[in-house]
Amino acid sequence: ETGVTQTPRHLVMGMTNKKSLKCEQHLGHNAMYWYKQSAKKPLELMFVYSLEERVENNSVPSRFSPECPNSSHLFLHLHTLQPEDSALYLCASSQALAGGPDEQFFGPGTRLTVL
Amino acid sequence: GQNIDQPTEMTATEGAIVQINCTYQTSGFNGLFWYQQHAGEAPTFLSYNVLDGLEEKGRFSSFLSRSKGYSYLLLKELQMKDSASYLCAVSDSNYQLIWGAGTKLIIKP
């Protein structure tokens, strides 16, 4: 595997279900991100982890719970979601350099539908 | 607030040239990125500008004017495979990327 991988690619769940999205990066990067992408809207940054520590949480509802067990893996645990949470969830990684902008590498995303 | 504006959709003809504009208002500036995203796929990096001027990379060029808060992506010799969404993103004072909603480019034969 190369780059950034995400599983599953598609997920349909009811509002009472619990599921998890998985992301893995094979690039040796030290930062990982979760984004939400809705149609015709800008990418919304949800969570940022740098060196496995969460450094950013943009007021995301508690029904989304991230987990970063090591620098290569990132999870997004989902529970009691709402239909408006249906979107494409993208994972990205970067080699975050101190004091410098960095290119982010994206996974293919998980298309989530909440019924 | 922070804001990135780009057209929602553009149409161009195969073999022609198209310019996609992006204007921004952000708290600080540490560079501007352009990404390409084909339908159902991951965004992929196209270009990065931090200084004023034009950066050329094959058929694609990106221009930046920091004083005007303005950038454009220029695509030459358009091919059908260039049909995609093009995302503009600015790195702000905290090096966080602020994203535009993307421009959907439709290429017609």
mmCIF file with all atom_site columns, C-alpha atoms in Angstrom:
data_model
loop_
_atom_site.group_PDB
_atom_site.id
_atom_site.type_symbol
_atom_site.label_atom_id
_atom_site.label_alt_id
_atom_site.label_comp_id
_atom_site.label_asym_id
_atom_site.label_entity_id
_atom_site.label_seq_id
_atom_site.pdbx_PDB_ins_code
_atom_site.Cartn_x
_atom_site.Cartn_y
_atom_site.Cartn_z
_atom_site.occupancy
_atom_site.B_iso_or_equiv
_atom_site.pdbx_formal_charge
_atom_site.auth_seq_id
_atom_site.auth_comp_id
_atom_site.auth_asym_id
_atom_site.auth_atom_id
_atom_site.pdbx_PDB_model_num
ATOM 1   C CA . GLU A 1 1   ? 0.000   0.000  0.000   1.00 0.00 ? 1   GLU A CA 1
ATOM 2   C CA . THR A 1 2   ? 1.170   3.489  -0.760  1.00 0.00 ? 2   THR A CA 1
ATOM 3   C CA . GLY A 1 3   ? -0.027  6.972  0.136   1.00 0.00 ? 3   GLY A CA 1
ATOM 4   C CA . VAL A 1 4   ? -3.083  7.352  2.326   1.00 0.00 ? 4   VAL A CA 1
ATOM 5   C CA . THR A 1 5   ? -5.722  4.631  2.519   1.00 0.00 ? 5   THR A CA 1
ATOM 6   C CA . GLN A 1 6   ? -9.205  4.770  4.020   1.00 0.00 ? 6   GLN A CA 1
ATOM 7   C CA . THR A 1 7   ? -11.747 2.097  4.865   1.00 0.00 ? 7   THR A CA 1
ATOM 8   C CA . PRO A 1 8   ? -14.544 1.608  4.265   1.00 0.00 ? 8   PRO A CA 1
ATOM 9   C CA . ARG A 1 9   ? -15.050 3.509  1.022   1.00 0.00 ? 9   ARG A CA 1
ATOM 10  C CA . HIS A 1 10  ? -18.809 3.568  1.493   1.00 0.00 ? 10  HIS A CA 1
ATOM 11  C CA . LEU A 1 11  ? -20.873 3.311  4.676   1.00 0.00 ? 11  LEU A CA 1
ATOM 12  C CA . VAL A 1 12  ? -24.605 3.418  5.275   1.00 0.00 ? 12  VAL A CA 1
ATOM 13  C CA . MET A 1 13  ? -25.725 3.551  8.891   1.00 0.00 ? 13  MET A CA 1
ATOM 14  C CA . GLY A 1 14  ? -28.773 4.241  10.957  1.00 0.00 ? 14  GLY A CA 1
ATOM 15  C CA . MET A 1 15  ? -28.892 6.982  13.535  1.00 0.00 ? 15  MET A CA 1
ATOM 16  C CA . THR A 1 16  ? -28.542 4.504  16.400  1.00 0.00 ? 16  THR A CA 1
ATOM 17  C CA . ASN A 1 17  ? -25.559 2.616  14.981  1.00 0.00 ? 17  ASN A CA 1
ATOM 18  C CA . LYS A 1 18  ? -21.932 2.821  16.052  1.00 0.00 ? 18  LYS A CA 1
ATOM 19  C CA . LYS A 1 19  ? -19.268 2.575  13.383  1.00 0.00 ? 19  LYS A CA 1
ATOM 20  C CA . SER A 1 20  ? -15.631 3.564  12.865  1.00 0.00 ? 20  SER A CA 1
ATOM 21  C CA . LEU A 1 21  ? -13.722 4.986  9.921   1.00 0.00 ? 21  LEU A CA 1
ATOM 22  C CA . LYS A 1 22  ? -10.102 4.002  9.508   1.00 0.00 ? 22  LYS A CA 1
ATOM 23  C CA . CYS A 1 23  ? -7.225  5.860  7.910   1.00 0.00 ? 23  CYS A CA 1
ATOM 24  C CA . GLU A 1 24  ? -3.652  4.715  7.395   1.00 0.00 ? 24  GLU A CA 1
ATOM 25  C CA . GLN A 1 25  ? -0.752  6.663  5.934   1.00 0.00 ? 25  GLN A CA 1
ATOM 26  C CA . HIS A 1 26  ? 2.341   5.028  4.473   1.00 0.00 ? 26  HIS A CA 1
ATOM 27  C CA . LEU A 1 27  ? 4.322   8.233  3.927   1.00 0.00 ? 27  LEU A CA 1
ATOM 28  C CA . GLY A 1 28  ? 6.135   8.591  7.246   1.00 0.00 ? 28  GLY A CA 1
ATOM 29  C CA . HIS A 1 29  ? 4.293   11.829 7.997   1.00 0.00 ? 29  HIS A CA 1
ATOM 30  C CA . ASN A 1 30  ? 3.864   13.218 11.496  1.00 0.00 ? 30  ASN A CA 1
ATOM 31  C CA . ALA A 1 31  ? 0.472   14.937 11.170  1.00 0.00 ? 31  ALA A CA 1
ATOM 32  C CA . MET A 1 32  ? -2.956  13.550 10.276  1.00 0.00 ? 32  MET A CA 1
ATOM 33  C CA . TYR A 1 33  ? -6.278  15.242 9.641   1.00 0.00 ? 33  TYR A CA 1
ATOM 34  C CA . TRP A 1 34  ? -9.991  14.471 9.381   1.00 0.00 ? 34  TRP A CA 1
ATOM 35  C CA . TYR A 1 35  ? -12.064 16.606 7.012   1.00 0.00 ? 35  TYR A CA 1
ATOM 36  C CA . LYS A 1 36  ? -15.768 16.638 6.182   1.00 0.00 ? 36  LYS A CA 1
ATOM 37  C CA . GLN A 1 37  ? -16.668 17.435 2.573   1.00 0.00 ? 37  GLN A CA 1
ATOM 38  C CA . SER A 1 38  ? -20.274 18.294 1.751   1.00 0.00 ? 38  SER A CA 1
ATOM 39  C CA . ALA A 1 39  ? -21.527 19.149 -1.719  1.00 0.00 ? 39  ALA A CA 1
ATOM 40  C CA . LYS A 1 40  ? -20.667 22.681 -2.847  1.00 0.00 ? 40  LYS A CA 1
ATOM 41  C CA . LYS A 1 41  ? -19.143 23.570 0.524   1.00 0.00 ? 41  LYS A CA 1
ATOM 42  C CA . PRO A 1 42  ? -15.508 24.123 1.516   1.00 0.00 ? 42  PRO A CA 1
ATOM 43  C CA . LEU A 1 43  ? -13.630 21.337 3.181   1.00 0.00 ? 43  LEU A CA 1
ATOM 44  C CA . GLU A 1 44  ? -14.335 21.481 6.911   1.00 0.00 ? 44  GLU A CA 1
ATOM 45  C CA . LEU A 1 45  ? -11.401 20.617 9.136   1.00 0.00 ? 45  LEU A CA 1
ATOM 46  C CA . MET A 1 46  ? -12.617 18.418 11.983  1.00 0.00 ? 46  MET A CA 1
ATOM 47  C CA . PHE A 1 47  ? -9.528  17.194 13.807  1.00 0.00 ? 47  PHE A CA 1
ATOM 48  C CA . VAL A 1 48  ? -5.765  17.533 13.567  1.00 0.00 ? 48  VAL A CA 1
ATOM 49  C CA . TYR A 1 49  ? -3.210  15.272 15.193  1.00 0.00 ? 49  TYR A CA 1
ATOM 50  C CA . SER A 1 50  ? 0.486   16.105 15.288  1.00 0.00 ? 50  SER A CA 1
ATOM 51  C CA . LEU A 1 51  ? 2.858   13.502 16.690  1.00 0.00 ? 51  LEU A CA 1
ATOM 52  C CA . GLU A 1 52  ? -0.211  11.600 17.896  1.00 0.00 ? 52  GLU A CA 1
ATOM 53  C CA . GLU A 1 53  ? -1.417  14.526 20.018  1.00 0.00 ? 53  GLU A CA 1
ATOM 54  C CA . ARG A 1 54  ? -4.665  16.252 19.112  1.00 0.00 ? 54  ARG A CA 1
ATOM 55  C CA . VAL A 1 55  ? -3.905  19.892 18.388  1.00 0.00 ? 55  VAL A CA 1
ATOM 56  C CA . GLU A 1 56  ? -7.089  21.042 16.735  1.00 0.00 ? 56  GLU A CA 1
ATOM 57  C CA . ASN A 1 57  ? -10.762 20.361 17.337  1.00 0.00 ? 57  ASN A CA 1
ATOM 58  C CA . ASN A 1 58  ? -12.959 22.760 15.438  1.00 0.00 ? 58  ASN A CA 1
ATOM 59  C CA . SER A 1 59  ? -16.027 22.519 17.668  1.00 0.00 ? 59  SER A CA 1
ATOM 60  C CA . VAL A 1 60  ? -17.032 19.158 16.276  1.00 0.00 ? 60  VAL A CA 1
ATOM 61  C CA . PRO A 1 61  ? -20.092 17.499 17.887  1.00 0.00 ? 61  PRO A CA 1
ATOM 62  C CA . SER A 1 62  ? -19.246 14.833 20.439  1.00 0.00 ? 62  SER A CA 1
ATOM 63  C CA . ARG A 1 63  ? -20.934 12.168 18.317  1.00 0.00 ? 63  ARG A CA 1
ATOM 64  C CA . PHE A 1 64  ? -17.638 12.212 16.362  1.00 0.00 ? 64  PHE A CA 1
ATOM 65  C CA . SER A 1 65  ? -14.721 10.847 18.383  1.00 0.00 ? 65  SER A CA 1
ATOM 66  C CA . PRO A 1 66  ? -11.208 10.641 16.920  1.00 0.00 ? 66  PRO A CA 1
ATOM 67  C CA . GLU A 1 67  ? -8.448  8.279  17.942  1.00 0.00 ? 67  GLU A CA 1
ATOM 68  C CA . CYS A 1 68  ? -4.801  8.320  16.895  1.00 0.00 ? 68  CYS A CA 1
ATOM 69  C CA . PRO A 1 69  ? -2.977  5.287  18.346  1.00 0.00 ? 69  PRO A CA 1
ATOM 70  C CA . ASN A 1 70  ? 0.246   6.008  16.420  1.00 0.00 ? 70  ASN A CA 1
ATOM 71  C CA . SER A 1 71  ? 1.560   8.311  13.724  1.00 0.00 ? 71  SER A CA 1
ATOM 72  C CA . SER A 1 72  ? 0.375   6.021  10.905  1.00 0.00 ? 72  SER A CA 1
ATOM 73  C CA . HIS A 1 73  ? -3.203  5.340  11.966  1.00 0.00 ? 73  HIS A CA 1
ATOM 74  C CA . LEU A 1 74  ? -6.215  7.524  12.563  1.00 0.00 ? 74  LEU A CA 1
ATOM 75  C CA . PHE A 1 75  ? -9.764  6.535  13.417  1.00 0.00 ? 75  PHE A CA 1
ATOM 76  C CA . LEU A 1 76  ? -13.048 8.389  13.530  1.00 0.00 ? 76  LEU A CA 1
ATOM 77  C CA . HIS A 1 77  ? -15.614 6.738  15.785  1.00 0.00 ? 77  HIS A CA 1
ATOM 78  C CA . LEU A 1 78  ? -19.218 7.529  14.965  1.00 0.00 ? 78  LEU A CA 1
ATOM 79  C CA . HIS A 1 79  ? -22.307 7.150  17.157  1.00 0.00 ? 79  HIS A CA 1
ATOM 80  C CA . THR A 1 80  ? -25.871 8.449  17.132  1.00 0.00 ? 80  THR A CA 1
ATOM 81  C CA . LEU A 1 81  ? -25.271 10.423 13.954  1.00 0.00 ? 81  LEU A CA 1
ATOM 82  C CA . GLN A 1 82  ? -27.802 12.668 12.258  1.00 0.00 ? 82  GLN A CA 1
ATOM 83  C CA . PRO A 1 83  ? -28.847 12.671 8.580   1.00 0.00 ? 83  PRO A CA 1
ATOM 84  C CA . GLU A 1 84  ? -27.023 16.001 8.102   1.00 0.00 ? 84  GLU A CA 1
ATOM 85  C CA . ASP A 1 85  ? -23.787 14.185 8.920   1.00 0.00 ? 85  ASP A CA 1
ATOM 86  C CA . SER A 1 86  ? -24.018 12.440 5.556   1.00 0.00 ? 86  SER A CA 1
ATOM 87  C CA . ALA A 1 87  ? -20.952 13.554 3.597   1.00 0.00 ? 87  ALA A CA 1
ATOM 88  C CA . LEU A 1 88  ? -17.568 12.486 2.273   1.00 0.00 ? 88  LEU A CA 1
ATOM 89  C CA . TYR A 1 89  ? -15.065 12.111 5.109   1.00 0.00 ? 89  TYR A CA 1
ATOM 90  C CA . LEU A 1 90  ? -11.495 12.650 4.013   1.00 0.00 ? 90  LEU A CA 1
ATOM 91  C CA . CYS A 1 91  ? -8.334  11.779 5.850   1.00 0.00 ? 91  CYS A CA 1
ATOM 92  C CA . ALA A 1 92  ? -5.073  13.554 5.071   1.00 0.00 ? 92  ALA A CA 1
ATOM 93  C CA . SER A 1 93  ? -1.495  13.487 6.283   1.00 0.00 ? 93  SER A CA 1
ATOM 94  C CA . SER A 1 94  ? 1.466   15.828 6.041   1.00 0.00 ? 94  SER A CA 1
ATOM 95  C CA . GLN A 1 95  ? 5.022   16.240 7.189   1.00 0.00 ? 95  GLN A CA 1
ATOM 96  C CA . ALA A 1 96  ? 4.290   19.250 9.358   1.00 0.00 ? 96  ALA A CA 1
ATOM 97  C CA . LEU A 1 97  ? 7.421   21.367 9.600   1.00 0.00 ? 97  LEU A CA 1
ATOM 98  C CA . ALA A 1 98  ? 7.838   23.800 12.479  1.00 0.00 ? 98  ALA A CA 1
ATOM 99  C CA . GLY A 1 99  ? 6.828   27.226 11.246  1.00 0.00 ? 99  GLY A CA 1
ATOM 100 C CA . GLY A 1 100 ? 6.166   26.194 7.699   1.00 0.00 ? 100 GLY A CA 1
ATOM 101 C CA . PRO A 1 101 ? 3.213   25.341 5.437   1.00 0.00 ? 101 PRO A CA 1
ATOM 102 C CA . ASP A 1 102 ? 2.987   21.776 4.309   1.00 0.00 ? 102 ASP A CA 1
ATOM 103 C CA . GLU A 1 103 ? 1.396   19.876 1.475   1.00 0.00 ? 103 GLU A CA 1
ATOM 104 C CA . GLN A 1 104 ? -1.358  17.539 2.562   1.00 0.00 ? 104 GLN A CA 1
ATOM 105 C CA . PHE A 1 105 ? -1.860  14.133 1.008   1.00 0.00 ? 105 PHE A CA 1
ATOM 106 C CA . PHE A 1 106 ? -5.429  12.874 0.952   1.00 0.00 ? 106 PHE A CA 1
ATOM 107 C CA . GLY A 1 107 ? -7.016  9.474  1.099   1.00 0.00 ? 107 GLY A CA 1
ATOM 108 C CA . PRO A 1 108 ? -9.907  8.570  -1.230  1.00 0.00 ? 108 PRO A CA 1
ATOM 109 C CA . GLY A 1 109 ? -12.509 9.250  1.446   1.00 0.00 ? 109 GLY A CA 1
ATOM 110 C CA . THR A 1 110 ? -15.423 7.404  3.002   1.00 0.00 ? 110 THR A CA 1
ATOM 111 C CA . ARG A 1 111 ? -18.829 8.247  1.566   1.00 0.00 ? 111 ARG A CA 1
ATOM 112 C CA . LEU A 1 112 ? -21.119 8.184  4.619   1.00 0.00 ? 112 LEU A CA 1
ATOM 113 C CA . THR A 1 113 ? -24.902 8.060  4.416   1.00 0.00 ? 113 THR A CA 1
ATOM 114 C CA . VAL A 1 114 ? -26.948 8.346  7.618   1.00 0.00 ? 114 VAL A CA 1
ATOM 115 C CA . LEU A 1 115 ? -30.508 7.147  7.341   1.00 0.00 ? 115 LEU A CA 1
ATOM 116 C CA . GLY B 2 1   ? -13.680 36.188 9.322   1.00 0.00 ? 1   GLY B CA 1
ATOM 117 C CA . GLN B 2 2   ? -11.689 34.159 6.884   1.00 0.00 ? 2   GLN B CA 1
ATOM 118 C CA . ASN B 2 3   ? -13.007 33.687 3.388   1.00 0.00 ? 3   ASN B CA 1
ATOM 119 C CA . ILE B 2 4   ? -11.959 32.060 0.131   1.00 0.00 ? 4   ILE B CA 1
ATOM 120 C CA . ASP B 2 5   ? -13.993 32.786 -3.008  1.00 0.00 ? 5   ASP B CA 1
ATOM 121 C CA . GLN B 2 6   ? -13.862 30.935 -6.293  1.00 0.00 ? 6   GLN B CA 1
ATOM 122 C CA . PRO B 2 7   ? -16.462 30.396 -9.024  1.00 0.00 ? 7   PRO B CA 1
ATOM 123 C CA . THR B 2 8   ? -18.774 27.440 -8.508  1.00 0.00 ? 8   THR B CA 1
ATOM 124 C CA . GLU B 2 9   ? -18.583 26.094 -12.026 1.00 0.00 ? 9   GLU B CA 1
ATOM 125 C CA . MET B 2 10  ? -16.846 26.811 -15.338 1.00 0.00 ? 10  MET B CA 1
ATOM 126 C CA . THR B 2 11  ? -17.118 25.297 -18.794 1.00 0.00 ? 11  THR B CA 1
ATOM 127 C CA . ALA B 2 12  ? -14.383 25.213 -21.417 1.00 0.00 ? 12  ALA B CA 1
ATOM 128 C CA . THR B 2 13  ? -13.616 23.496 -24.701 1.00 0.00 ? 13  THR B CA 1
ATOM 129 C CA . GLU B 2 14  ? -11.047 20.773 -25.263 1.00 0.00 ? 14  GLU B CA 1
ATOM 130 C CA . GLY B 2 15  ? -7.769  22.273 -26.486 1.00 0.00 ? 15  GLY B CA 1
ATOM 131 C CA . ALA B 2 16  ? -8.558  25.735 -25.140 1.00 0.00 ? 16  ALA B CA 1
ATOM 132 C CA . ILE B 2 17  ? -7.230  27.699 -22.145 1.00 0.00 ? 17  ILE B CA 1
ATOM 133 C CA . VAL B 2 18  ? -9.132  28.369 -18.922 1.00 0.00 ? 18  VAL B CA 1
ATOM 134 C CA . GLN B 2 19  ? -8.338  30.549 -15.926 1.00 0.00 ? 19  GLN B CA 1
ATOM 135 C CA . ILE B 2 20  ? -9.838  29.776 -12.514 1.00 0.00 ? 20  ILE B CA 1
ATOM 136 C CA . ASN B 2 21  ? -9.718  32.667 -10.080 1.00 0.00 ? 21  ASN B CA 1
ATOM 137 C CA . CYS B 2 22  ? -9.466  32.620 -6.308  1.00 0.00 ? 22  CYS B CA 1
ATOM 138 C CA . THR B 2 23  ? -9.689  35.596 -3.952  1.00 0.00 ? 23  THR B CA 1
ATOM 139 C CA . TYR B 2 24  ? -8.993  35.354 -0.263  1.00 0.00 ? 24  TYR B CA 1
ATOM 140 C CA . GLN B 2 25  ? -9.267  37.222 3.011   1.00 0.00 ? 25  GLN B CA 1
ATOM 141 C CA . THR B 2 26  ? -7.435  35.461 5.805   1.00 0.00 ? 26  THR B CA 1
ATOM 142 C CA . SER B 2 27  ? -5.772  36.211 9.116   1.00 0.00 ? 27  SER B CA 1
ATOM 143 C CA . GLY B 2 28  ? -2.210  36.001 7.909   1.00 0.00 ? 28  GLY B CA 1
ATOM 144 C CA . PHE B 2 29  ? -0.803  34.349 4.837   1.00 0.00 ? 29  PHE B CA 1
ATOM 145 C CA . ASN B 2 30  ? 1.708   31.553 4.562   1.00 0.00 ? 30  ASN B CA 1
ATOM 146 C CA . GLY B 2 31  ? 1.103   30.383 1.052   1.00 0.00 ? 31  GLY B CA 1
ATOM 147 C CA . LEU B 2 32  ? -1.662  29.340 -1.315  1.00 0.00 ? 32  LEU B CA 1
ATOM 148 C CA . PHE B 2 33  ? -2.336  25.850 -2.616  1.00 0.00 ? 33  PHE B CA 1
ATOM 149 C CA . TRP B 2 34  ? -4.277  24.532 -5.595  1.00 0.00 ? 34  TRP B CA 1
ATOM 150 C CA . TYR B 2 35  ? -5.627  20.984 -5.539  1.00 0.00 ? 35  TYR B CA 1
ATOM 151 C CA . GLN B 2 36  ? -7.430  18.944 -8.182  1.00 0.00 ? 36  GLN B CA 1
ATOM 152 C CA . GLN B 2 37  ? -10.230 16.576 -7.240  1.00 0.00 ? 37  GLN B CA 1
ATOM 153 C CA . HIS B 2 38  ? -11.861 14.201 -9.700  1.00 0.00 ? 38  HIS B CA 1
ATOM 154 C CA . ALA B 2 39  ? -15.362 13.054 -8.826  1.00 0.00 ? 39  ALA B CA 1
ATOM 155 C CA . GLY B 2 40  ? -15.272 10.379 -6.155  1.00 0.00 ? 40  GLY B CA 1
ATOM 156 C CA . GLU B 2 41  ? -11.524 10.675 -5.671  1.00 0.00 ? 41  GLU B CA 1
ATOM 157 C CA . ALA B 2 42  ? -9.060  12.282 -3.272  1.00 0.00 ? 42  ALA B CA 1
ATOM 158 C CA . PRO B 2 43  ? -7.837  15.839 -3.801  1.00 0.00 ? 43  PRO B CA 1
ATOM 159 C CA . THR B 2 44  ? -4.322  15.868 -5.243  1.00 0.00 ? 44  THR B CA 1
ATOM 160 C CA . PHE B 2 45  ? -1.756  18.657 -4.989  1.00 0.00 ? 45  PHE B CA 1
ATOM 161 C CA . LEU B 2 46  ? -1.205  20.830 -8.060  1.00 0.00 ? 46  LEU B CA 1
ATOM 162 C CA . SER B 2 47  ? 0.740   23.894 -6.982  1.00 0.00 ? 47  SER B CA 1
ATOM 163 C CA . TYR B 2 48  ? 1.950   26.110 -4.155  1.00 0.00 ? 48  TYR B CA 1
ATOM 164 C CA . ASN B 2 49  ? 2.643   29.863 -4.285  1.00 0.00 ? 49  ASN B CA 1
ATOM 165 C CA . VAL B 2 50  ? 4.069   31.915 -1.457  1.00 0.00 ? 50  VAL B CA 1
ATOM 166 C CA . LEU B 2 51  ? 5.723   34.749 -3.410  1.00 0.00 ? 51  LEU B CA 1
ATOM 167 C CA . ASP B 2 52  ? 4.097   37.001 -5.993  1.00 0.00 ? 52  ASP B CA 1
ATOM 168 C CA . GLY B 2 53  ? 4.311   35.891 -9.571  1.00 0.00 ? 53  GLY B CA 1
ATOM 169 C CA . LEU B 2 54  ? 3.709   32.978 -11.855 1.00 0.00 ? 54  LEU B CA 1
ATOM 170 C CA . GLU B 2 55  ? 4.703   29.376 -11.217 1.00 0.00 ? 55  GLU B CA 1
ATOM 171 C CA . GLU B 2 56  ? 4.612   27.162 -14.296 1.00 0.00 ? 56  GLU B CA 1
ATOM 172 C CA . LYS B 2 57  ? 4.381   23.392 -14.248 1.00 0.00 ? 57  LYS B CA 1
ATOM 173 C CA . GLY B 2 58  ? 3.690   21.859 -17.639 1.00 0.00 ? 58  GLY B CA 1
ATOM 174 C CA . ARG B 2 59  ? 0.190   22.707 -18.868 1.00 0.00 ? 59  ARG B CA 1
ATOM 175 C CA . PHE B 2 60  ? -0.713  24.203 -15.482 1.00 0.00 ? 60  PHE B CA 1
ATOM 176 C CA . SER B 2 61  ? 0.400   27.568 -14.100 1.00 0.00 ? 61  SER B CA 1
ATOM 177 C CA . SER B 2 62  ? -0.524  29.348 -10.887 1.00 0.00 ? 62  SER B CA 1
ATOM 178 C CA . PHE B 2 63  ? -0.276  33.058 -10.195 1.00 0.00 ? 63  PHE B CA 1
ATOM 179 C CA . LEU B 2 64  ? -0.301  34.955 -6.916  1.00 0.00 ? 64  LEU B CA 1
ATOM 180 C CA . SER B 2 65  ? -0.715  38.597 -5.954  1.00 0.00 ? 65  SER B CA 1
ATOM 181 C CA . ARG B 2 66  ? -0.508  38.961 -2.185  1.00 0.00 ? 66  ARG B CA 1
ATOM 182 C CA . SER B 2 67  ? -1.343  42.674 -2.219  1.00 0.00 ? 67  SER B CA 1
ATOM 183 C CA . LYS B 2 68  ? -4.617  41.920 -4.025  1.00 0.00 ? 68  LYS B CA 1
ATOM 184 C CA . GLY B 2 69  ? -5.427  38.723 -2.155  1.00 0.00 ? 69  GLY B CA 1
ATOM 185 C CA . TYR B 2 70  ? -5.744  37.018 -5.510  1.00 0.00 ? 70  TYR B CA 1
ATOM 186 C CA . SER B 2 71  ? -4.593  33.903 -7.291  1.00 0.00 ? 71  SER B CA 1
ATOM 187 C CA . TYR B 2 72  ? -5.459  32.097 -10.468 1.00 0.00 ? 72  TYR B CA 1
ATOM 188 C CA . LEU B 2 73  ? -4.867  28.667 -11.912 1.00 0.00 ? 73  LEU B CA 1
ATOM 189 C CA . LEU B 2 74  ? -4.292  28.595 -15.655 1.00 0.00 ? 74  LEU B CA 1
ATOM 190 C CA . LEU B 2 75  ? -4.858  25.395 -17.578 1.00 0.00 ? 75  LEU B CA 1
ATOM 191 C CA . LYS B 2 76  ? -3.629  25.218 -21.174 1.00 0.00 ? 76  LYS B CA 1
ATOM 192 C CA . GLU B 2 77  ? -4.325  22.745 -23.978 1.00 0.00 ? 77  GLU B CA 1
ATOM 193 C CA . LEU B 2 78  ? -7.305  21.407 -22.085 1.00 0.00 ? 78  LEU B CA 1
ATOM 194 C CA . GLN B 2 79  ? -7.933  17.681 -22.160 1.00 0.00 ? 79  GLN B CA 1
ATOM 195 C CA . MET B 2 80  ? -11.093 15.794 -21.264 1.00 0.00 ? 80  MET B CA 1
ATOM 196 C CA . LYS B 2 81  ? -9.296  14.347 -18.233 1.00 0.00 ? 81  LYS B CA 1
ATOM 197 C CA . ASP B 2 82  ? -8.997  17.888 -16.823 1.00 0.00 ? 82  ASP B CA 1
ATOM 198 C CA . SER B 2 83  ? -12.697 17.767 -15.984 1.00 0.00 ? 83  SER B CA 1
ATOM 199 C CA . ALA B 2 84  ? -12.595 17.957 -12.188 1.00 0.00 ? 84  ALA B CA 1
ATOM 200 C CA . SER B 2 85  ? -13.046 20.285 -9.255  1.00 0.00 ? 85  SER B CA 1
ATOM 201 C CA . TYR B 2 86  ? -10.200 22.677 -8.476  1.00 0.00 ? 86  TYR B CA 1
ATOM 202 C CA . LEU B 2 87  ? -9.772  23.672 -4.846  1.00 0.00 ? 87  LEU B CA 1
ATOM 203 C CA . CYS B 2 88  ? -8.005  26.807 -3.650  1.00 0.00 ? 88  CYS B CA 1
ATOM 204 C CA . ALA B 2 89  ? -6.638  26.800 -0.084  1.00 0.00 ? 89  ALA B CA 1
ATOM 205 C CA . VAL B 2 90  ? -4.702  29.396 1.909   1.00 0.00 ? 90  VAL B CA 1
ATOM 206 C CA . SER B 2 91  ? -2.360  28.669 4.803   1.00 0.00 ? 91  SER B CA 1
ATOM 207 C CA . ASP B 2 92  ? -3.182  31.233 7.499   1.00 0.00 ? 92  ASP B CA 1
ATOM 208 C CA . SER B 2 93  ? -1.086  32.687 10.315  1.00 0.00 ? 93  SER B CA 1
ATOM 209 C CA . ASN B 2 94  ? -1.378  29.390 12.248  1.00 0.00 ? 94  ASN B CA 1
ATOM 210 C CA . TYR B 2 95  ? -0.440  27.364 9.147   1.00 0.00 ? 95  TYR B CA 1
ATOM 211 C CA . GLN B 2 96  ? -3.981  26.009 9.064   1.00 0.00 ? 96  GLN B CA 1
ATOM 212 C CA . LEU B 2 97  ? -5.438  25.528 5.580   1.00 0.00 ? 97  LEU B CA 1
ATOM 213 C CA . ILE B 2 98  ? -8.558  27.565 4.816   1.00 0.00 ? 98  ILE B CA 1
ATOM 214 C CA . TRP B 2 99  ? -10.391 26.043 1.855   1.00 0.00 ? 99  TRP B CA 1
ATOM 215 C CA . GLY B 2 100 ? -12.574 27.414 -0.900  1.00 0.00 ? 100 GLY B CA 1
ATOM 216 C CA . ALA B 2 101 ? -15.671 25.491 -1.978  1.00 0.00 ? 101 ALA B CA 1
ATOM 217 C CA . GLY B 2 102 ? -14.005 24.469 -5.221  1.00 0.00 ? 102 GLY B CA 1
ATOM 218 C CA . THR B 2 103 ? -14.627 25.196 -8.898  1.00 0.00 ? 103 THR B CA 1
ATOM 219 C CA . LYS B 2 104 ? -16.147 22.436 -10.977 1.00 0.00 ? 104 LYS B CA 1
ATOM 220 C CA . LEU B 2 105 ? -14.571 22.534 -14.432 1.00 0.00 ? 105 LEU B CA 1
ATOM 221 C CA . ILE B 2 106 ? -16.486 20.930 -17.286 1.00 0.00 ? 106 ILE B CA 1
ATOM 222 C CA . ILE B 2 107 ? -14.598 20.259 -20.510 1.00 0.00 ? 107 ILE B CA 1
ATOM 223 C CA . LYS B 2 108 ? -16.622 19.876 -23.696 1.00 0.00 ? 108 LYS B CA 1
ATOM 224 C CA . PRO B 2 109 ? -15.339 18.281 -26.920 1.00 0.00 ? 109 PRO B CA 1
#
